[in-house]
XYZ file of C-alpha atoms in Angstrom:
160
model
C 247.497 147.727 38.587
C 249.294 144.537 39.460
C 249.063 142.871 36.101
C 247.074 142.939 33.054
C 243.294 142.729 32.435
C 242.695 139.003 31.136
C 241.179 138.786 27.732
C 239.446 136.289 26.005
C 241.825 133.643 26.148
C 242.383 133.960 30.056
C 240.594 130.761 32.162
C 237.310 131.727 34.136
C 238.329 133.329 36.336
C 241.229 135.669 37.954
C 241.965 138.116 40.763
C 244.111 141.319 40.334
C 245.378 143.857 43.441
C 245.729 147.373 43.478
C 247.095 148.860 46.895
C 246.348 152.186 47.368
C 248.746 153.799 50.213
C 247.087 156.116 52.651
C 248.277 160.115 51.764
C 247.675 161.508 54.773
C 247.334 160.727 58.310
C 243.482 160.227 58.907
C 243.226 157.919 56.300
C 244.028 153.736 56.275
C 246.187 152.075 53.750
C 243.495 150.975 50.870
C 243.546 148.335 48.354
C 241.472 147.257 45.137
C 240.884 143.264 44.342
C 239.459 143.045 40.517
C 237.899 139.549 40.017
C 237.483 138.811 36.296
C 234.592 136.096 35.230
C 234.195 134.541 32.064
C 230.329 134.557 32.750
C 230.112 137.986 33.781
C 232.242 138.960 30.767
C 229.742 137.239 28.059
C 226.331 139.067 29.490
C 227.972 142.211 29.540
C 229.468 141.797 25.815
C 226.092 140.896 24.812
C 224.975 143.250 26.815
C 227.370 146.081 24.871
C 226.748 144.735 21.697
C 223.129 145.349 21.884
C 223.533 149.172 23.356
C 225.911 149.550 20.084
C 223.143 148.442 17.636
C 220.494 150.725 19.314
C 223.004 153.201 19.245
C 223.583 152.375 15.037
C 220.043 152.883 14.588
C 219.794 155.833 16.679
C 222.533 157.496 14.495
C 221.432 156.348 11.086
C 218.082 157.884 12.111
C 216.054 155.084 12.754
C 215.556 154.825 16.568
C 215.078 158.577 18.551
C 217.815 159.576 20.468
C 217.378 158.510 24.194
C 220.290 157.574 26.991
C 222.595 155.463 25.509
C 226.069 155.927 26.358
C 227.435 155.156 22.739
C 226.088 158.044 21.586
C 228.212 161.102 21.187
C 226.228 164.201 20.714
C 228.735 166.884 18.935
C 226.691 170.279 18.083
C 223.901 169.028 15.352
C 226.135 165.644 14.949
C 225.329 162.358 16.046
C 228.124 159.620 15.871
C 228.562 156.299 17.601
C 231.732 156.339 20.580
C 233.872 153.693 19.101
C 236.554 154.937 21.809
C 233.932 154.245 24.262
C 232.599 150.856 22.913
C 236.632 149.325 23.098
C 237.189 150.410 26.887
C 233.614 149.278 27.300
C 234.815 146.036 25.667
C 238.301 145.453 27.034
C 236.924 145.772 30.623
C 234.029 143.497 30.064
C 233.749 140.679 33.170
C 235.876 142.896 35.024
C 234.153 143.903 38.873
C 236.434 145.483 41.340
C 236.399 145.113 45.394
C 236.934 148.105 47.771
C 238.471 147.803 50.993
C 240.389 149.356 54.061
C 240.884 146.080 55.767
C 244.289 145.398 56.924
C 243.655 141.955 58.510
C 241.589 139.219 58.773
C 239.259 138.708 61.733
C 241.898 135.857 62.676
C 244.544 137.868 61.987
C 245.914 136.265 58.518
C 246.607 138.683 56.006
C 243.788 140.027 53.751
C 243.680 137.785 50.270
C 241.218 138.609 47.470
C 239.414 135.571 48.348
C 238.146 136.595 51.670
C 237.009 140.227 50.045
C 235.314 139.138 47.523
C 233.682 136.202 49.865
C 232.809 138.925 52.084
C 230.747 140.845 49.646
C 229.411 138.247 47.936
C 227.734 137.436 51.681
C 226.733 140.953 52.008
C 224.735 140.461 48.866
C 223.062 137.621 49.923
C 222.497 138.786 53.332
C 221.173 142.886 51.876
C 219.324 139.777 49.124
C 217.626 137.801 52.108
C 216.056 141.633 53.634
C 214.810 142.517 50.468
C 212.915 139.530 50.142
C 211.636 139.363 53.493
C 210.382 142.953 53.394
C 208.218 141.936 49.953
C 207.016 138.588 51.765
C 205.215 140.852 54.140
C 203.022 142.517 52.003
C 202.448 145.323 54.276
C 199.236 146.647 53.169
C 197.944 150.087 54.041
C 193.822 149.805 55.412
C 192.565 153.164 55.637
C 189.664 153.647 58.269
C 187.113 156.683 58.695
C 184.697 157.090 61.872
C 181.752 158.951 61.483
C 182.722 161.537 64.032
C 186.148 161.934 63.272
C 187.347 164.468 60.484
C 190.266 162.872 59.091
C 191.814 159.413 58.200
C 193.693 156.957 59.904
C 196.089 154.851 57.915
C 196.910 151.540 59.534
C 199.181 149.128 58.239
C 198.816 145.299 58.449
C 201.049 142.960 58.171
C 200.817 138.994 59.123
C 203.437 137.726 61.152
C 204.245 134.319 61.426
């Protein structure tokens, strides 16, 4: 990595580059932008914080044993990952960006603003469909005729 993860003290926000150089010939040159937000990095402490408690009580015999990635299961043993819980920790508010782009569509160099731009508009856009698709309430109607055997399933949906 380029630098350092920010911690705690580090201002809201930050971006970090990887490049990853292409090994062989069918593959493009690759790089990795890692945004780090202050916001992001407080759910997802509270968010570890609260796994680590169920995990506890899960230990101590409390709470059964379900999926909770604090757990380590040894034989008969049950202990809480404290290895686990500081990675977990120390990468909190950390997301990283994938891409193969070498240029901008007007040509400028990539920068970890446009990346990260561009899938934050993918979300919105993938955000906008998934919406849409529940606002039409498609609604299967099944119909039977006396003289026919089977079922017909029709599916209405209003249109505007």
């Amino acid at each position: 990595m380029a630098a350092r993860a920010p911690g705690p003290g580090h201002p809201g926000r930050a971006h970090l580059h990887q490049p990853r150089p292409a090994t062989n010939e069918g593959r493009r040159d690759q790089a990795i932008y890692y945004q780090y937000k202050a916001d992001r990095a407080r759910r997802a402490l509270r968010g570890i914080g609260e796994q680590v408690a169920k995990a506890e009580r899960a230990v101590a015999g409390q709470a059964p044993v379900k999926r909770n990635r604090f757990i380590q299961l040894d034989g008969g043993t049950r202990s809480v990952n404290r290895e686990l819980e500081a990675k977990a920790r120390a990468l909190a508010g950390i997301k990283g960006y994938h891409t193969n782009l070498a240029a901008c569509p007007d040509g400028t160099p990539v920068t970890a603003e446009f990346v990260i731009g561009a899938y934050h508009q993918l979300f919105q856009i993938e955000k906008s469909f998934r919406m849409s698709k529940h606002d039409l309430q498609a609604r299967p109607i099944s119909c039977r005729r006396r003289h026919e055997m089977g079922y017909a399933d029709v599916r209405v949906m209003p249109t505007s």
